Amino acid sequence: MVVLKKRALLLAAVALSFSVKSLDPEYLLHGSVWQTTTAIFFSMLAVRFSWSCLLYPLCLSPLRHLPHPKQTSLLLGQFSRIIKEPTGYPHREWMEEIENDGLIYYRGLFNMERVMVTTPKALSEAVTLKSYDLIKPPTLTKGLARILGYGILLTEGQEHKNQRKNLTPAFSYRHVKDLYPVFWEQSRDMILGIDKDIESKPTTKDENEKQENSSEVNVDGWTSRATLDIIGVATIGKSFGAIEDDQSELYRTYQTLFKQDWQTRMIGLLNFFLPFWFLRALPIPRNVKVEKARVYLSKICFEMLAEKRSKIAAAKEKDKSDETAGGIDILSVAMQSGGFTDGQIVDQLLTFLAAGHETVCLPPLF
């Protein structure tokens, strides 16, 4: 939608410039149609920016009457707090301190409007009754689709309904219950690994020297690796061994993709003003890394698909009456549903592998 608006403004600027040339050429900037087009286009962008980032959210938006945090920046909203503090800290504080009836309104960078759901009742309405009315922001969808593809996480409307219907058997109560031992085993392996990590680190004495020596371990990496192994079993029926090997290529690839550096933040900022295809084409190291990671992950997923297809074929040869030959993991269910192409199945794999394990340590979104 944003890109379409920018294109519409550009086309309008070109049309105005050529109209000036044909009707009153002396008003052209330096006698040049293209200089005039550029000036008109950026003037339109300035007007649009003033409207969408200042006038509308501050004076006209109906959302501004909802409960909201105080001490909000005139142009940056609550962006500074969200980006500086740990993920979710400001939001939790607002939920505890601001009296509300299920919704809290706040503004992000350049006063982008956000509504936070705070009660189970409001959340239920948002994700069930109104789920197809509340769509994801296009800028967020395009950025994530570059990594995840258009799986069930990012599709909308009828396409999402079809994908959900075909994947539902993988999330039946019996299947999820069968995964309990997997959750327990992988969690146990993670705890044992953390214990070894602590033992290998230098210890420090308590300030009062009354307690035993202690050391600290950051659990973000451990939880991410554990959930990657768990989602591997749930998605393709096997563990990736990320808990044992923190240098595995698959784990390091995801770490690269979700790392928040200055280039990532710069692209996020420029995305407010420039089309995504242009930002994606910029020859900067971040784009090169993301493209290499995307190619590698797609290759891995196609290999998983081929391996699973061979297993299903072999299992059916042994027992042709077995409708669940090959397993009841997400990949097997998607293949046996007959509702996905190979490319769409790979998108589902990319979605579950990334979104399934990175939700435990996602960077702040604003």
GROMACS .gro file of C-alpha atoms in nm:
model
  366
    1MET     CA    1   0.000   0.000   0.000
    2VAL     CA    2   0.280   0.241   0.092
    3VAL     CA    3   0.473   0.156  -0.225
    4LEU     CA    4   0.162   0.209  -0.435
    5LYS     CA    5   0.112   0.551  -0.280
    6LYS     CA    6   0.473   0.646  -0.358
    7ARG     CA    7   0.432   0.532  -0.717
    8ALA     CA    8   0.107   0.727  -0.744
    9LEU     CA    9   0.283   1.040  -0.617
   10LEU     CA   10   0.566   0.992  -0.866
   11LEU     CA   11   0.323   0.947  -1.154
   12ALA     CA   12   0.131   1.255  -1.041
   13ALA     CA   13   0.455   1.455  -1.028
   14VAL     CA   14   0.549   1.346  -1.381
   15ALA     CA   15   0.202   1.431  -1.511
   16LEU     CA   16   0.211   1.776  -1.348
   17SER     CA   17   0.557   1.849  -1.489
   18PHE     CA   18   0.457   1.763  -1.844
   19SER     CA   19   0.136   1.963  -1.801
   20VAL     CA   20   0.341   2.266  -1.697
   21LYS     CA   21   0.571   2.213  -1.996
   22SER     CA   22   0.279   2.209  -2.241
   23LEU     CA   23   0.076   2.489  -2.080
   24ASP     CA   24   0.330   2.728  -1.925
   25PRO     CA   25   0.693   2.617  -1.984
   26GLU     CA   26   0.843   2.927  -1.819
   27TYR     CA   27   0.739   2.786  -1.481
   28LEU     CA   28   0.960   2.480  -1.522
   29LEU     CA   29   1.243   2.464  -1.268
   30HIS     CA   30   1.559   2.566  -1.459
   31GLY     CA   31   1.369   2.480  -1.776
   32SER     CA   32   1.395   2.108  -1.696
   33VAL     CA   33   1.101   1.870  -1.680
   34TRP     CA   34   1.290   1.619  -1.463
   35GLN     CA   35   1.412   1.877  -1.213
   36THR     CA   36   1.054   2.001  -1.186
   37THR     CA   37   0.930   1.644  -1.144
   38THR     CA   38   1.182   1.584  -0.865
   39ALA     CA   39   1.087   1.905  -0.686
   40ILE     CA   40   0.714   1.830  -0.709
   41PHE     CA   41   0.764   1.469  -0.597
   42PHE     CA   42   0.962   1.561  -0.285
   43SER     CA   43   0.718   1.840  -0.206
   44MET     CA   44   0.437   1.585  -0.218
   45LEU     CA   45   0.637   1.353   0.008
   46ALA     CA   46   0.688   1.638   0.256
   47VAL     CA   47   0.314   1.712   0.262
   48ARG     CA   48   0.233   1.343   0.299
   49PHE     CA   49   0.488   1.309   0.581
   50SER     CA   50   0.342   1.609   0.764
   51TRP     CA   51  -0.007   1.465   0.733
   52SER     CA   52   0.066   1.102   0.826
   53CYS     CA   53   0.333   1.164   1.092
   54LEU     CA   54   0.208   1.482   1.260
   55LEU     CA   55  -0.134   1.618   1.175
   56TYR     CA   56  -0.336   1.296   1.157
   57PRO     CA   57  -0.195   1.097   1.455
   58LEU     CA   58  -0.172   1.399   1.685
   59CYS     CA   59  -0.494   1.580   1.599
   60LEU     CA   60  -0.737   1.365   1.402
   61SER     CA   61  -0.685   0.995   1.473
   62PRO     CA   62  -0.976   0.840   1.666
   63LEU     CA   63  -0.725   0.612   1.839
   64ARG     CA   64  -0.569   0.904   2.026
   65HIS     CA   65  -0.859   0.892   2.275
   66LEU     CA   66  -0.761   0.543   2.397
   67PRO     CA   67  -0.555   0.510   2.719
   68HIS     CA   68  -0.194   0.587   2.633
   69PRO     CA   69   0.146   0.644   2.803
   70LYS     CA   70   0.247   0.996   2.893
   71GLN     CA   71   0.574   1.171   2.807
   72THR     CA   72   0.553   1.081   2.440
   73SER     CA   73   0.794   1.243   2.195
   74LEU     CA   74   0.634   1.477   1.941
   75LEU     CA   75   0.788   1.296   1.644
   76LEU     CA   76   0.935   0.969   1.777
   77GLY     CA   77   0.649   0.861   2.005
   78GLN     CA   78   0.769   0.587   2.241
   79PHE     CA   79   1.035   0.470   1.999
   80SER     CA   80   1.329   0.568   2.222
   81ARG     CA   81   1.206   0.360   2.516
   82ILE     CA   82   1.116   0.059   2.303
   83ILE     CA   83   1.454   0.048   2.132
   84LYS     CA   84   1.664   0.109   2.444
   85GLU     CA   85   1.493  -0.117   2.698
   86PRO     CA   86   1.471  -0.499   2.688
   87THR     CA   87   1.194  -0.643   2.475
   88GLY     CA   88   0.850  -0.598   2.632
   89TYR     CA   89   0.960  -0.394   2.935
   90PRO     CA   90   0.782  -0.068   2.839
   91HIS     CA   91   0.469  -0.256   2.734
   92ARG     CA   92   0.453  -0.449   3.060
   93GLU     CA   93   0.492  -0.127   3.256
   94TRP     CA   94   0.208   0.036   3.062
   95MET     CA   95  -0.018  -0.264   3.123
   96GLU     CA   96   0.047  -0.240   3.498
   97GLU     CA   97   0.028   0.138   3.537
   98ILE     CA   98  -0.224   0.260   3.276
   99GLU     CA   99  -0.590   0.200   3.352
  100ASN     CA  100  -0.746   0.041   3.043
  101ASP     CA  101  -1.030  -0.177   2.923
  102GLY     CA  102  -0.828  -0.414   2.705
  103LEU     CA  103  -0.651  -0.170   2.471
  104ILE     CA  104  -0.360   0.072   2.509
  105TYR     CA  105  -0.258   0.313   2.235
  106TYR     CA  106   0.099   0.425   2.174
  107ARG     CA  107   0.305   0.567   1.889
  108GLY     CA  108   0.634   0.443   1.748
  109LEU     CA  109   0.889   0.593   1.512
  110PHE     CA  110   0.746   0.892   1.320
  111ASN     CA  111   0.424   0.848   1.518
  112MET     CA  112   0.331   0.515   1.362
  113GLU     CA  113   0.016   0.417   1.549
  114ARG     CA  114   0.008   0.099   1.755
  115VAL     CA  115  -0.267  -0.060   1.967
  116MET     CA  116  -0.162  -0.311   2.231
  117VAL     CA  117  -0.407  -0.577   2.350
  118THR     CA  118  -0.392  -0.621   2.728
  119THR     CA  119  -0.669  -0.861   2.836
  120PRO     CA  120  -0.755  -1.222   2.747
  121LYS     CA  121  -1.100  -1.116   2.626
  122ALA     CA  122  -0.963  -0.854   2.387
  123LEU     CA  123  -0.693  -1.094   2.268
  124SER     CA  124  -0.952  -1.362   2.201
  125GLU     CA  125  -1.154  -1.122   1.989
  126ALA     CA  126  -0.844  -1.010   1.798
  127VAL     CA  127  -0.716  -1.359   1.712
  128THR     CA  128  -1.051  -1.534   1.657
  129LEU     CA  129  -1.349  -1.312   1.575
  130LYS     CA  130  -1.151  -1.034   1.403
  131SER     CA  131  -0.845  -1.225   1.285
  132TYR     CA  132  -0.910  -1.164   0.914
  133ASP     CA  133  -0.997  -0.798   0.966
  134LEU     CA  134  -0.672  -0.717   1.148
  135ILE     CA  135  -0.402  -0.773   0.887
  136LYS     CA  136  -0.027  -0.748   0.935
  137PRO     CA  137   0.153  -0.427   0.819
  138PRO     CA  138   0.273  -0.471   0.457
  139THR     CA  139   0.621  -0.341   0.540
  140LEU     CA  140   0.661  -0.607   0.811
  141THR     CA  141   0.521  -0.879   0.585
  142LYS     CA  142   0.758  -0.802   0.298
  143GLY     CA  143   1.061  -0.789   0.524
  144LEU     CA  144   0.982  -1.122   0.692
  145ALA     CA  145   0.872  -1.291   0.367
  146ARG     CA  146   1.222  -1.239   0.233
  147ILE     CA  147   1.339  -1.484   0.500
  148LEU     CA  148   1.033  -1.695   0.582
  149GLY     CA  149   0.850  -1.706   0.250
  150TYR     CA  150   0.472  -1.678   0.238
  151GLY     CA  151   0.383  -1.953   0.482
  152ILE     CA  152   0.094  -1.965   0.725
  153LEU     CA  153   0.244  -1.687   0.938
  154LEU     CA  154   0.232  -1.419   0.667
  155THR     CA  155  -0.060  -1.508   0.442
  156GLU     CA  156  -0.400  -1.343   0.479
  157GLY     CA  157  -0.762  -1.414   0.392
  158GLN     CA  158  -0.861  -1.721   0.190
  159GLU     CA  159  -0.500  -1.828   0.131
  160HIS     CA  160  -0.444  -1.843   0.506
  161LYS     CA  161  -0.766  -2.040   0.554
  162ASN     CA  162  -0.655  -2.299   0.297
  163GLN     CA  163  -0.309  -2.337   0.450
  164ARG     CA  164  -0.452  -2.364   0.800
  165LYS     CA  165  -0.697  -2.633   0.691
  166ASN     CA  166  -0.420  -2.841   0.531
  167LEU     CA  167  -0.188  -2.809   0.833
  168THR     CA  168  -0.446  -2.862   1.109
  169PRO     CA  169  -0.383  -3.240   1.153
  170ALA     CA  170  -0.024  -3.167   1.260
  171PHE     CA  171  -0.157  -2.970   1.559
  172SER     CA  172  -0.412  -3.218   1.688
  173TYR     CA  173  -0.420  -3.281   2.062
  174ARG     CA  174  -0.286  -3.634   2.023
  175HIS     CA  175   0.009  -3.518   1.814
  176VAL     CA  176   0.101  -3.237   2.051
  177LYS     CA  177   0.070  -3.473   2.348
  178ASP     CA  178   0.307  -3.718   2.177
  179LEU     CA  179   0.566  -3.439   2.164
  180TYR     CA  180   0.572  -3.391   2.544
  181PRO     CA  181   0.866  -3.635   2.588
  182VAL     CA  182   1.055  -3.442   2.319
  183PHE     CA  183   1.001  -3.114   2.503
  184TRP     CA  184   1.117  -3.275   2.827
  185GLU     CA  185   1.424  -3.441   2.678
  186GLN     CA  186   1.544  -3.134   2.491
  187SER     CA  187   1.484  -2.914   2.796
  188ARG     CA  188   1.681  -3.159   3.009
  189ASP     CA  189   1.970  -3.155   2.761
  190MET     CA  190   1.963  -2.774   2.769
  191ILE     CA  191   1.983  -2.765   3.150
  192LEU     CA  192   2.273  -3.012   3.150
  193GLY     CA  193   2.448  -2.800   2.892
  194ILE     CA  194   2.398  -2.485   3.101
  195ASP     CA  195   2.541  -2.667   3.404
  196LYS     CA  196   2.854  -2.756   3.207
  197ASP     CA  197   2.878  -2.400   3.079
  198ILE     CA  198   2.864  -2.266   3.434
  199GLU     CA  199   3.128  -2.512   3.554
  200SER     CA  200   3.364  -2.402   3.278
  201LYS     CA  201   3.339  -2.032   3.364
  202PRO     CA  202   3.544  -1.848   3.629
  203THR     CA  203   3.355  -1.795   3.954
  204THR     CA  204   3.310  -1.479   4.159
  205LYS     CA  205   3.255  -1.439   4.530
  206ASP     CA  206   2.940  -1.295   4.678
  207GLU     CA  207   2.975  -0.939   4.810
  208ASN     CA  208   2.922  -1.055   5.170
  209GLU     CA  209   3.133  -1.369   5.109
  210LYS     CA  210   2.866  -1.568   5.290
  211GLN     CA  211   2.742  -1.759   4.987
  212GLU     CA  212   2.920  -2.002   4.762
  213ASN     CA  213   3.099  -1.881   4.453
  214SER     CA  214   2.875  -1.823   4.151
  215SER     CA  215   2.895  -1.743   3.781
  216GLU     CA  216   2.654  -1.608   3.521
  217VAL     CA  217   2.536  -1.753   3.191
  218ASN     CA  218   2.324  -1.581   2.926
  219VAL     CA  219   2.040  -1.824   2.848
  220ASP     CA  220   1.920  -1.655   2.527
  221GLY     CA  221   2.143  -1.870   2.308
  222TRP     CA  222   2.059  -2.186   2.501
  223THR     CA  223   1.682  -2.140   2.474
  224SER     CA  224   1.709  -2.055   2.104
  225ARG     CA  225   1.913  -2.368   2.033
  226ALA     CA  226   1.680  -2.588   2.242
  227THR     CA  227   1.369  -2.463   2.066
  228LEU     CA  228   1.541  -2.506   1.727
  229ASP     CA  229   1.593  -2.875   1.810
  230ILE     CA  230   1.234  -2.907   1.937
  231ILE     CA  231   1.084  -2.742   1.631
  232GLY     CA  232   1.306  -2.964   1.415
  233VAL     CA  233   1.142  -3.275   1.562
  234ALA     CA  234   0.793  -3.125   1.530
  235THR     CA  235   0.853  -3.000   1.174
  236ILE     CA  236   1.055  -3.271   1.001
  237GLY     CA  237   1.077  -3.547   1.260
  238LYS     CA  238   1.443  -3.508   1.363
  239SER     CA  239   1.661  -3.294   1.586
  240PHE     CA  240   1.926  -3.061   1.443
  241GLY     CA  241   2.166  -3.115   1.735
  242ALA     CA  242   2.191  -2.742   1.803
  243ILE     CA  243   2.214  -2.791   2.182
  244GLU     CA  244   2.529  -2.998   2.147
  245ASP     CA  245   2.684  -2.780   1.877
  246ASP     CA  246   2.641  -2.403   1.903
  247GLN     CA  247   2.854  -2.362   1.590
  248SER     CA  248   2.626  -2.558   1.358
  249GLU     CA  249   2.572  -2.381   1.030
  250LEU     CA  250   2.193  -2.382   1.058
  251TYR     CA  251   2.197  -2.218   1.402
  252ARG     CA  252   2.460  -1.960   1.302
  253THR     CA  253   2.259  -1.877   0.988
  254TYR     CA  254   1.953  -1.790   1.196
  255GLN     CA  255   2.168  -1.587   1.433
  256THR     CA  256   2.290  -1.386   1.134
  257LEU     CA  257   1.940  -1.331   1.000
  258PHE     CA  258   1.793  -1.205   1.327
  259LYS     CA  259   2.092  -1.001   1.440
  260GLN     CA  260   2.003  -0.635   1.487
  261ASP     CA  261   2.294  -0.417   1.368
  262TRP     CA  262   2.312  -0.058   1.246
  263GLN     CA  263   2.252  -0.161   0.884
  264THR     CA  264   1.934  -0.346   0.980
  265ARG     CA  265   1.805  -0.042   1.168
  266MET     CA  266   1.902   0.187   0.880
  267ILE     CA  267   1.705  -0.025   0.631
  268GLY     CA  268   1.410  -0.028   0.870
  269LEU     CA  269   1.423   0.352   0.889
  270LEU     CA  270   1.458   0.402   0.512
  271ASN     CA  271   1.167   0.165   0.455
  272PHE     CA  272   0.936   0.444   0.570
  273PHE     CA  273   1.038   0.649   0.266
  274LEU     CA  274   1.172   0.413  -0.003
  275PRO     CA  275   1.019   0.102  -0.167
  276PHE     CA  276   1.131  -0.234  -0.034
  277TRP     CA  277   1.260  -0.360  -0.372
  278PHE     CA  278   1.503  -0.067  -0.384
  279LEU     CA  279   1.632  -0.127  -0.029
  280ARG     CA  280   1.673  -0.497  -0.100
  281ALA     CA  281   1.889  -0.415  -0.404
  282LEU     CA  282   2.132  -0.189  -0.213
  283PRO     CA  283   2.487  -0.334  -0.232
  284ILE     CA  284   2.550  -0.333   0.144
  285PRO     CA  285   2.696  -0.622   0.351
  286ARG     CA  286   2.366  -0.681   0.534
  287ASN     CA  287   2.178  -0.750   0.210
  288VAL     CA  288   2.453  -0.983   0.090
  289LYS     CA  289   2.443  -1.182   0.417
  290VAL     CA  290   2.063  -1.209   0.414
  291GLU     CA  291   2.059  -1.325   0.052
  292LYS     CA  292   2.325  -1.591   0.119
  293ALA     CA  293   2.134  -1.709   0.426
  294ARG     CA  294   1.807  -1.723   0.231
  295VAL     CA  295   1.964  -1.934  -0.045
  296TYR     CA  296   2.123  -2.169   0.209
  297LEU     CA  297   1.800  -2.217   0.409
  298SER     CA  298   1.594  -2.276   0.095
  299LYS     CA  299   1.847  -2.537  -0.017
  300ILE     CA  300   1.832  -2.712   0.321
  301CYS     CA  301   1.450  -2.715   0.314
  302PHE     CA  302   1.435  -2.860  -0.039
  303GLU     CA  303   1.678  -3.132   0.076
  304MET     CA  304   1.451  -3.205   0.376
  305LEU     CA  305   1.155  -3.227   0.139
  306ALA     CA  306   1.333  -3.475  -0.090
  307GLU     CA  307   1.446  -3.685   0.207
  308LYS     CA  308   1.098  -3.696   0.356
  309ARG     CA  309   0.944  -3.787   0.019
  310SER     CA  310   1.179  -4.084  -0.005
  311LYS     CA  311   1.087  -4.198   0.348
  312ILE     CA  312   0.714  -4.170   0.275
  313ALA     CA  313   0.752  -4.369  -0.047
  314ALA     CA  314   0.951  -4.639   0.133
  315ALA     CA  315   0.699  -4.657   0.418
  316LYS     CA  316   0.407  -4.689   0.177
  317GLU     CA  317   0.582  -4.975   0.000
  318LYS     CA  318   0.587  -5.165   0.327
  319ASP     CA  319   0.229  -5.083   0.422
  320LYS     CA  320   0.017  -4.936   0.144
  321SER     CA  321  -0.283  -4.898   0.377
  322ASP     CA  322  -0.094  -4.668   0.615
  323GLU     CA  323  -0.225  -4.316   0.552
  324THR     CA  324   0.030  -4.161   0.791
  325ALA     CA  325   0.333  -4.326   0.631
  326GLY     CA  326   0.641  -4.116   0.696
  327GLY     CA  327   0.513  -3.965   1.021
  328ILE     CA  328   0.269  -3.701   1.141
  329ASP     CA  329   0.516  -3.414   1.168
  330ILE     CA  330   0.432  -3.084   0.996
  331LEU     CA  331   0.626  -3.169   0.679
  332SER     CA  332   0.456  -3.509   0.639
  333VAL     CA  333   0.111  -3.358   0.696
  334ALA     CA  334   0.176  -3.079   0.444
  335MET     CA  335   0.294  -3.327   0.180
  336GLN     CA  336   0.009  -3.572   0.232
  337SER     CA  337  -0.257  -3.299   0.223
  338GLY     CA  338  -0.202  -3.248  -0.150
  339GLY     CA  339  -0.277  -2.879  -0.107
  340PHE     CA  340   0.076  -2.743  -0.142
  341THR     CA  341   0.333  -2.716  -0.418
  342ASP     CA  342   0.696  -2.791  -0.334
  343GLY     CA  343   0.767  -2.418  -0.312
  344GLN     CA  344   0.478  -2.365  -0.072
  345ILE     CA  345   0.593  -2.656   0.146
  346VAL     CA  346   0.940  -2.501   0.164
  347ASP     CA  347   0.779  -2.173   0.272
  348GLN     CA  348   0.604  -2.360   0.554
  349LEU     CA  349   0.934  -2.516   0.662
  350LEU     CA  350   1.109  -2.180   0.660
  351THR     CA  351   0.822  -2.033   0.862
  352PHE     CA  352   0.813  -2.299   1.133
  353LEU     CA  353   1.189  -2.336   1.167
  354ALA     CA  354   1.250  -1.963   1.205
  355ALA     CA  355   0.935  -1.834   1.373
  356GLY     CA  356   0.905  -2.149   1.582
  357HIS     CA  357   1.235  -2.104   1.762
  358GLU     CA  358   1.319  -1.734   1.731
  359THR     CA  359   1.002  -1.626   1.915
  360VAL     CA  360   1.187  -1.691   2.241
  361CYS     CA  361   1.439  -1.414   2.176
  362LEU     CA  362   1.305  -1.186   1.904
  363PRO     CA  363   1.458  -0.834   1.891
  364PRO     CA  364   1.231  -0.535   1.958
  365LEU     CA  365   0.984  -0.457   1.681
  366PHE     CA  366   0.857  -0.101   1.645
   0.00000   0.00000   0.00000
